CSV table of C-alpha atoms in Angstrom, one decimal:
chain,number,residue,atom,x,y,z
A,1,MET,CA,-0.1,-0.1,-0.1
A,2,THR,CA,1.4,3.5,-0.9
A,3,THR,CA,2.1,5.6,2.2
A,4,MET,CA,1.7,9.4,1.4
A,5,ALA,CA,5.0,11.0,2.0
A,6,ARG,CA,4.9,13.6,4.6
A,7,ASP,CA,6.5,17.2,3.6
A,8,ALA,CA,9.3,18.7,5.4
A,9,THR,CA,8.4,20.8,8.0
A,10,THR,CA,9.2,24.5,7.3
A,11,GLY,CA,9.7,27.3,9.8
A,12,SER,CA,9.4,31.1,9.6
A,13,ALA,CA,12.2,31.6,12.3
A,14,GLY,CA,15.3,33.3,11.1
A,15,ALA,CA,18.8,33.9,12.8
A,16,ARG,CA,19.2,37.0,15.4
A,17,SER,CA,22.2,39.1,14.5
A,18,THR,CA,24.1,40.9,17.1
A,19,GLY,CA,24.5,44.5,17.3
A,20,ALA,CA,21.6,47.2,17.9
A,21,ALA,CA,18.0,47.4,16.4
A,22,GLN,CA,16.4,50.6,15.1
A,23,VAL,CA,13.7,51.9,17.3
A,24,PRO,CA,11.5,55.2,17.0
A,25,GLY,CA,13.7,58.0,18.1
A,26,GLY,CA,16.7,56.4,17.9
A,27,VAL,CA,19.0,53.2,18.4
A,28,ALA,CA,18.6,50.7,21.2
A,29,PRO,CA,20.8,47.7,21.9
A,30,VAL,CA,19.5,44.2,21.3
A,31,PRO,CA,19.8,41.6,23.8
A,32,ALA,CA,21.7,38.7,23.4
A,33,ALA,CA,20.0,36.0,22.1
A,34,PRO,CA,19.8,32.8,24.2
A,35,ALA,CA,22.2,30.1,22.9
A,36,GLY,CA,20.8,27.8,20.4
A,37,SER,CA,18.1,30.5,19.8
A,38,VAL,CA,17.4,31.4,16.0
A,39,GLU,CA,14.3,33.7,16.5
A,40,ALA,CA,14.2,36.6,14.5
A,41,VAL,CA,13.7,40.0,15.9
A,42,PRO,CA,10.6,42.3,14.4
A,43,GLY,CA,12.5,44.8,12.1
A,44,GLN,CA,15.5,43.0,11.7
A,45,ALA,CA,17.1,41.3,8.7
A,46,VAL,CA,17.8,37.6,8.9
A,47,SER,CA,21.1,36.0,8.2
A,48,SER,CA,20.6,34.0,5.1
A,49,GLY,CA,23.3,31.3,6.3
A,50,ALA,CA,21.5,31.1,9.7
A,51,ALA,CA,18.1,30.7,7.7
A,52,ALA,CA,19.7,27.9,5.7
A,53,GLY,CA,21.2,26.2,9.0
A,54,ARG,CA,17.8,26.4,10.5
A,55,GLY,CA,16.3,24.8,7.3
A,56,SER,CA,19.1,22.0,7.3
A,57,GLU,CA,18.4,21.2,10.9
A,58,ILE,CA,14.7,21.0,10.3
A,59,ARG,CA,15.2,18.5,7.4
A,60,ARG,CA,17.7,16.4,9.6
A,61,HIS,CA,14.9,16.0,12.4
A,62,GLU,CA,12.5,15.1,9.7
A,63,LEU,CA,14.7,12.6,8.4
A,64,ALA,CA,15.3,11.1,11.9
A,65,THR,CA,11.6,10.8,12.2
A,66,PHE,CA,11.0,9.5,9.0
A,67,LEU,CA,13.6,6.5,9.3
A,68,ARG,CA,12.4,5.7,12.8
A,69,SER,CA,8.7,5.4,11.8
A,70,ARG,CA,9.8,3.4,9.0
A,71,ARG,CA,12.1,1.0,10.9
A,72,GLU,CA,9.5,0.5,13.6
A,73,ARG,CA,6.8,-0.5,10.9
A,74,ILE,CA,8.4,-3.4,9.5
A,75,THR,CA,8.7,-7.1,11.2
A,76,PRO,CA,12.0,-9.1,11.4
A,77,GLU,CA,10.1,-11.6,9.3
A,78,GLN,CA,9.8,-9.6,6.4
A,79,VAL,CA,13.4,-9.0,5.9
A,80,GLY,CA,14.2,-12.5,6.9
A,81,LEU,CA,15.2,-12.1,10.4
A,82,PRO,CA,14.1,-14.3,13.3
A,83,ARG,CA,11.9,-12.6,15.7
A,84,GLY,CA,13.5,-13.9,19.1
A,85,ARG,CA,11.9,-13.9,22.3
A,86,ARG,CA,13.2,-10.9,24.1
A,87,ARG,CA,12.4,-8.6,21.2
A,88,ARG,CA,10.9,-5.3,22.8
A,89,THR,CA,11.5,-2.6,20.0
A,90,PRO,CA,8.8,-2.1,17.4
A,91,GLY,CA,9.7,-3.5,14.0
A,92,LEU,CA,13.4,-3.8,13.3
A,93,ARG,CA,16.3,-2.6,15.7
A,94,ARG,CA,18.8,0.3,14.6
A,95,GLU,CA,21.8,-2.4,14.6
A,96,GLU,CA,19.5,-4.7,12.2
A,97,VAL,CA,18.7,-1.6,9.9
A,98,ALA,CA,22.4,-0.9,9.9
A,99,GLN,CA,23.7,-4.4,9.3
A,100,LEU,CA,21.1,-4.8,6.3
A,101,SER,CA,22.0,-1.7,4.6
A,102,ALA,CA,25.9,-2.4,5.3
A,103,VAL,CA,26.4,0.9,7.2
A,104,GLY,CA,27.9,1.2,10.9
A,105,VAL,CA,25.8,1.1,13.8
A,106,THR,CA,27.1,4.2,15.1
A,107,TRP,CA,26.6,6.1,11.9
A,108,TYR,CA,23.1,5.0,11.5
A,109,THR,CA,22.1,5.8,15.2
A,110,TRP,CA,23.5,9.4,14.5
A,111,LEU,CA,21.3,9.5,11.6
A,112,GLU,CA,18.1,9.0,13.9
A,113,GLN,CA,19.4,11.5,16.3
A,114,ALA,CA,19.7,14.1,13.6
A,115,ARG,CA,23.5,14.7,14.1
A,116,ASP,CA,24.7,17.0,11.3
A,117,ILE,CA,26.4,14.5,8.9
A,118,GLN,CA,26.6,13.8,5.2
A,119,VAL,CA,24.5,11.0,3.9
A,120,SER,CA,25.5,9.7,0.2
A,121,GLU,CA,23.1,8.5,-2.5
A,122,GLN,CA,24.4,4.9,-1.9
A,123,VAL,CA,23.5,5.0,1.6
A,124,LEU,CA,20.2,6.4,0.9
A,125,ASP,CA,19.6,3.6,-1.7
A,126,ALA,CA,20.6,0.8,0.8
A,127,LEU,CA,18.2,2.3,3.5
A,128,ALA,CA,15.3,2.8,1.1
A,129,ARG,CA,15.6,-1.0,0.1
A,130,THR,CA,16.2,-2.5,3.7
A,131,LEU,CA,13.2,-0.2,4.9
A,132,LEU,CA,10.8,-1.6,1.9
A,133,LEU,CA,10.0,1.9,0.6
A,134,ASP,CA,7.6,2.4,-2.1
A,135,ALA,CA,8.1,5.1,-4.9
A,136,GLY,CA,6.7,7.9,-3.0
A,137,GLU,CA,8.5,7.3,0.3
A,138,ARG,CA,12.0,6.7,-1.5
A,139,ALA,CA,11.5,10.2,-3.1
A,140,HIS,CA,10.9,11.5,0.0
A,141,LEU,CA,14.0,10.0,2.0
A,142,PHE,CA,16.4,11.5,-0.9
A,143,GLN,CA,14.4,14.9,-0.5
A,144,LEU,CA,15.1,15.0,3.0
A,145,GLY,CA,18.6,13.6,2.7
A,146,GLY,CA,19.3,16.6,0.2
A,147,ALA,CA,20.2,14.4,-2.6
A,148,VAL,CA,19.1,13.3,-6.0
A,149,ASP,CA,18.1,9.7,-6.5
A,150,PRO,CA,20.0,8.2,-9.5
A,151,SER,CA,18.0,5.2,-9.8
A,152,PRO,CA,15.8,5.2,-13.1
A,153,ALA,CA,12.7,4.2,-10.6
A,154,ALA,CA,9.4,4.2,-12.4
A,155,GLN,CA,9.7,6.4,-15.4
A,156,CYS,CA,12.2,7.6,-17.6
A,157,SER,CA,11.9,10.9,-19.7
A,158,GLY,CA,13.3,9.1,-22.6
A,159,ILE,CA,10.4,6.9,-22.7
A,160,THR,CA,8.1,8.8,-25.1
A,161,PRO,CA,4.5,7.4,-25.8
A,162,ALA,CA,5.5,6.5,-29.3
A,163,LEU,CA,8.0,4.2,-27.8
A,164,ARG,CA,5.4,2.6,-25.6
A,165,LEU,CA,3.1,2.2,-28.4
A,166,MET,CA,5.5,0.6,-30.4
A,167,LEU,CA,6.4,-1.9,-27.4
A,168,ARG,CA,2.7,-2.8,-27.5
A,169,GLN,CA,2.5,-3.4,-31.1
A,170,LEU,CA,5.7,-5.8,-31.5
A,171,GLU,CA,3.4,-8.2,-29.2
A,172,PRO,CA,3.5,-11.0,-29.1
A,173,VAL,CA,7.1,-10.8,-29.5
A,174,PRO,CA,8.5,-10.0,-25.9
A,175,ALA,CA,10.3,-6.5,-26.0
A,176,CYS,CA,11.6,-4.1,-23.4
A,177,ILE,CA,13.8,-0.8,-23.5
A,178,GLN,CA,16.9,-0.8,-21.2
A,179,ASN,CA,19.7,1.4,-20.6
A,180,SER,CA,23.6,0.5,-20.6
A,181,ARG,CA,23.3,-0.3,-17.0
A,182,TYR,CA,20.5,-3.1,-17.7
A,183,ASP,CA,17.8,-0.9,-15.8
A,184,ILE,CA,14.5,-2.0,-17.5
A,185,LEU,CA,12.8,1.2,-18.2
A,186,ALA,CA,9.6,0.2,-20.2
A,187,TYR,CA,8.5,-3.3,-21.4
A,188,ASN,CA,5.4,-5.2,-22.9
A,189,ARG,CA,2.9,-7.6,-21.5
A,190,THR,CA,4.5,-10.4,-23.2
A,191,TYR,CA,7.8,-9.5,-21.8
A,192,ALA,CA,6.7,-9.1,-18.2
A,193,ARG,CA,5.4,-12.7,-18.4
A,194,LEU,CA,8.4,-14.3,-20.3
A,195,MET,CA,10.7,-14.8,-17.1
A,196,MET,CA,8.7,-14.5,-14.1
A,197,ARG,CA,4.8,-14.6,-13.3
A,198,ASP,CA,4.7,-11.0,-13.5
A,199,LEU,CA,7.4,-8.2,-13.9
A,200,ASP,CA,5.0,-5.5,-12.5
A,201,THR,CA,5.2,-7.0,-8.9
A,202,VAL,CA,9.0,-6.1,-8.7
A,203,PRO,CA,9.9,-2.6,-7.3
A,204,PRO,CA,11.0,-0.3,-9.9
A,205,ALA,CA,14.3,0.1,-8.4
A,206,ASP,CA,14.5,-3.3,-8.7
A,207,ARG,CA,13.8,-3.8,-12.2
A,208,ASN,CA,17.7,-4.4,-13.5
A,209,CYS,CA,18.6,-7.5,-15.5
A,210,LEU,CA,21.6,-7.8,-13.3
A,211,VAL,CA,20.0,-7.7,-10.2
A,212,LEU,CA,17.4,-10.0,-11.3
A,213,ALA,CA,19.9,-12.5,-12.8
A,214,TYR,CA,21.9,-12.5,-9.8
A,215,THR,CA,19.5,-11.9,-6.9
A,216,ASN,CA,16.0,-13.2,-7.8
A,217,ALA,CA,15.4,-16.7,-7.8
A,218,GLU,CA,12.5,-16.7,-10.0
A,219,TRP,CA,13.9,-14.9,-12.8
A,220,ARG,CA,17.3,-17.2,-12.6
A,221,GLU,CA,15.1,-20.2,-12.9
A,222,SER,CA,13.9,-19.1,-16.4
A,223,ILE,CA,17.1,-18.7,-17.7
A,224,VAL,CA,18.6,-22.0,-19.3
A,225,PHE,CA,22.1,-21.1,-19.6
A,226,LEU,CA,22.4,-18.9,-16.4
A,227,ASP,CA,26.1,-19.0,-15.8
A,228,GLU,CA,26.9,-17.7,-19.1
A,229,ALA,CA,24.3,-15.0,-19.3
A,230,MET,CA,25.6,-13.7,-16.0
A,231,ARG,CA,29.2,-13.7,-17.0
A,232,LEU,CA,28.3,-11.9,-20.3
A,233,MET,CA,26.1,-9.3,-18.7
A,234,ALA,CA,28.7,-8.5,-16.1
A,235,ALA,CA,31.5,-8.3,-18.9
A,236,ARG,CA,29.1,-5.9,-20.8
A,237,LEU,CA,28.6,-3.9,-17.8
A,238,ARG,CA,32.1,-3.3,-17.4
A,239,VAL,CA,32.7,-2.2,-21.1
A,240,SER,CA,29.7,0.3,-20.5
A,241,MET,CA,31.0,1.3,-17.2
A,242,ALA,CA,34.2,2.9,-18.6
A,243,GLY,CA,32.4,6.0,-19.6
A,244,HIS,CA,30.5,6.5,-16.5
A,245,LEU,CA,33.4,5.5,-13.7
A,246,GLY,CA,32.3,8.5,-11.5
A,247,GLU,CA,28.5,8.5,-11.6
A,248,PRO,CA,26.6,7.6,-8.4
A,249,ALA,CA,24.0,5.3,-10.1
A,250,TRP,CA,26.8,3.0,-12.0
A,251,LYS,CA,28.5,2.7,-8.4
A,252,MET,CA,25.7,2.1,-6.6
A,253,LEU,CA,24.6,-0.9,-9.1
A,254,VAL,CA,28.3,-2.3,-8.6
A,255,LYS,CA,28.2,-1.9,-5.0
A,256,ARG,CA,24.8,-3.5,-4.5
A,257,LEU,CA,25.8,-6.6,-6.6
A,258,ARG,CA,29.0,-7.0,-4.6
A,259,THR,CA,27.1,-6.8,-1.5
A,260,GLU,CA,24.1,-9.2,-2.4
A,261,SER,CA,25.8,-11.8,-4.4
A,262,ALA,CA,29.1,-13.9,-4.4
A,263,GLU,CA,28.8,-15.1,-7.7
A,264,PHE,CA,28.9,-11.3,-9.1
A,265,ARG,CA,31.8,-10.4,-6.9
A,266,GLU,CA,33.8,-13.7,-8.4
A,267,ILE,CA,32.7,-13.0,-11.8
A,268,TRP,CA,33.2,-9.1,-11.5
A,269,GLU,CA,37.0,-9.4,-10.2
A,270,ARG,CA,37.8,-11.4,-13.6
A,271,TYR,CA,37.9,-8.2,-15.3
A,272,GLU,CA,36.3,-9.7,-18.3
A,273,VAL,CA,35.0,-7.3,-21.1
A,274,VAL,CA,33.0,-8.1,-24.3
A,275,SER,CA,31.3,-6.3,-26.9
A,276,ALA,CA,27.4,-6.3,-27.5
A,277,ARG,CA,26.1,-8.5,-30.0
A,278,GLY,CA,22.8,-10.7,-30.6
A,279,LYS,CA,22.4,-14.2,-30.0
A,280,THR,CA,20.0,-17.3,-29.4
A,281,LYS,CA,18.7,-17.5,-26.0
A,282,GLN,CA,16.4,-19.9,-24.2
A,283,PHE,CA,14.1,-19.1,-21.3
A,284,VAL,CA,11.5,-21.5,-19.5
A,285,SER,CA,8.4,-19.4,-18.9
A,286,PRO,CA,6.4,-20.0,-15.8
A,287,TYR,CA,3.4,-20.0,-18.1
A,288,VAL,CA,4.2,-21.9,-21.5
A,289,GLY,CA,7.6,-23.8,-20.8
A,290,LEU,CA,10.8,-23.5,-23.2
A,291,VAL,CA,10.7,-20.5,-25.6
A,292,THR,CA,13.8,-20.2,-27.9
A,293,VAL,CA,14.4,-16.7,-29.1
A,294,ASP,CA,16.8,-14.4,-30.9
A,295,HIS,CA,18.1,-11.5,-28.9
A,296,THR,CA,18.1,-8.1,-30.8
A,297,ASP,CA,19.4,-4.9,-29.6
A,298,LEU,CA,17.8,-1.7,-31.7
A,299,TRP,CA,19.6,1.3,-30.3
A,300,LEU,CA,18.0,4.5,-29.8
A,301,ALA,CA,20.6,6.7,-28.5
A,302,PRO,CA,24.3,7.5,-29.5
A,303,ALA,CA,27.4,5.6,-27.7
A,304,GLN,CA,25.4,2.8,-27.1
A,305,GLY,CA,23.0,4.4,-24.4
A,306,ALA,CA,19.4,3.1,-24.4
A,307,ARG,CA,18.2,0.6,-26.6
A,308,MET,CA,15.0,-1.7,-27.0
A,309,VAL,CA,15.6,-5.3,-26.8
A,310,THR,CA,13.5,-7.9,-28.6
A,311,TYR,CA,13.3,-11.4,-28.4
A,312,PRO,CA,11.6,-12.6,-31.8
A,313,PRO,CA,11.0,-16.5,-32.0
A,314,ALA,CA,13.6,-18.6,-33.3
A,315,ASP,CA,11.3,-21.6,-34.2
A,316,GLU,CA,7.5,-22.4,-34.9
A,317,GLN,CA,7.2,-23.9,-31.5
A,318,SER,CA,8.4,-20.9,-29.9
A,319,ARG,CA,6.3,-18.6,-32.0
A,320,GLN,CA,3.2,-20.6,-30.8
A,321,ARG,CA,4.1,-20.3,-27.1
A,322,LEU,CA,4.9,-16.7,-27.2
A,323,GLU,CA,1.3,-16.4,-28.8
A,324,ARG,CA,-0.3,-18.4,-25.9
A,325,LEU,CA,1.8,-16.2,-23.6
A,326,HIS,CA,0.4,-13.1,-25.1
A,327,ALA,CA,-3.1,-14.4,-24.7
A,328,ILE,CA,-2.6,-15.4,-20.9
A,329,ALA,CA,-1.2,-11.6,-20.4
A,330,LEU,CA,-4.1,-10.3,-22.1
A,331,GLU,CA,-6.7,-12.4,-19.9
A,332,ALA,CA,-4.8,-11.1,-16.8
A,333,GLU,CA,-5.1,-7.4,-17.8
A,334,ALA,CA,-8.8,-7.9,-18.6
A,335,GLY,CA,-9.4,-9.4,-15.2
A,336,GLU,CA,-7.6,-6.7,-13.5
A,337,ALA,CA,-9.8,-4.2,-15.2
A,338,GLY,CA,-12.9,-6.2,-14.3
A,339,ALA,CA,-11.9,-6.1,-10.7
A,340,ALA,CA,-11.3,-2.4,-10.7
């Protein structure tokens, strides 16, 4: 269920400057402000630096409150942890969130205490996944953290209505649009059910072919030559990453894969590189069984950026099975529309 994100609290208080304030008939001294006070004196200019500092402090407290509220609503079972008999804390403990997010316990505690510390995009991404945030909550987290979310999330400005229409018109051929980081930016109904029961159920931040191939059991089971596929994708990622070495989204992806998959760590350390090329692939669909397809990349941007990936059938049996898969997708869509 989508939770409405709460806006950061804003205040009208400014900083009190030292010196004198203008009063009718002359100048009177201004009393010294109490330590920590940032209230403005009527008729007196507010320091822009102090106002910015106050805004930053408010944002840190909002971030701390938001993190605590989301931590307390998650049960240990939801993240694969045992509940234990002596648990008194509602939801997860701070040390559990820190461990699952691969950050220090003290550092995470400081975050919940609204300490004045810097938080990176990588840490915010890890916290968002640990706390099972939906798209709105994730956006709110990054806003409070003063950072820009580098993940493609649910939408991409480059995916035009015409491209979405083209994906539909290619059916029953499975097709999607990916970037060179393997983020799945858009896809048609047949693709959504080719390698799992429904790709729509996967959070947008997790719709990445590498993440799915290395960490998602259902996706992995559908790939006939999984070891080869994982090796080639990692090698292609390394080639593409050469032009994006300093970009947070790329570093976040590699760090996540290294953290969550021992297989990726081993393959990544081989330092293999391979150029993009089409090839015949086989998948075992949970709905129609074995399908043999020809993988083809249609590049939509220069320097091998975004591409449309298509999987036309390689034989007559696969063509028939893809048509059946498309029919299943249409039935499911009609059922969802009727239920609504």
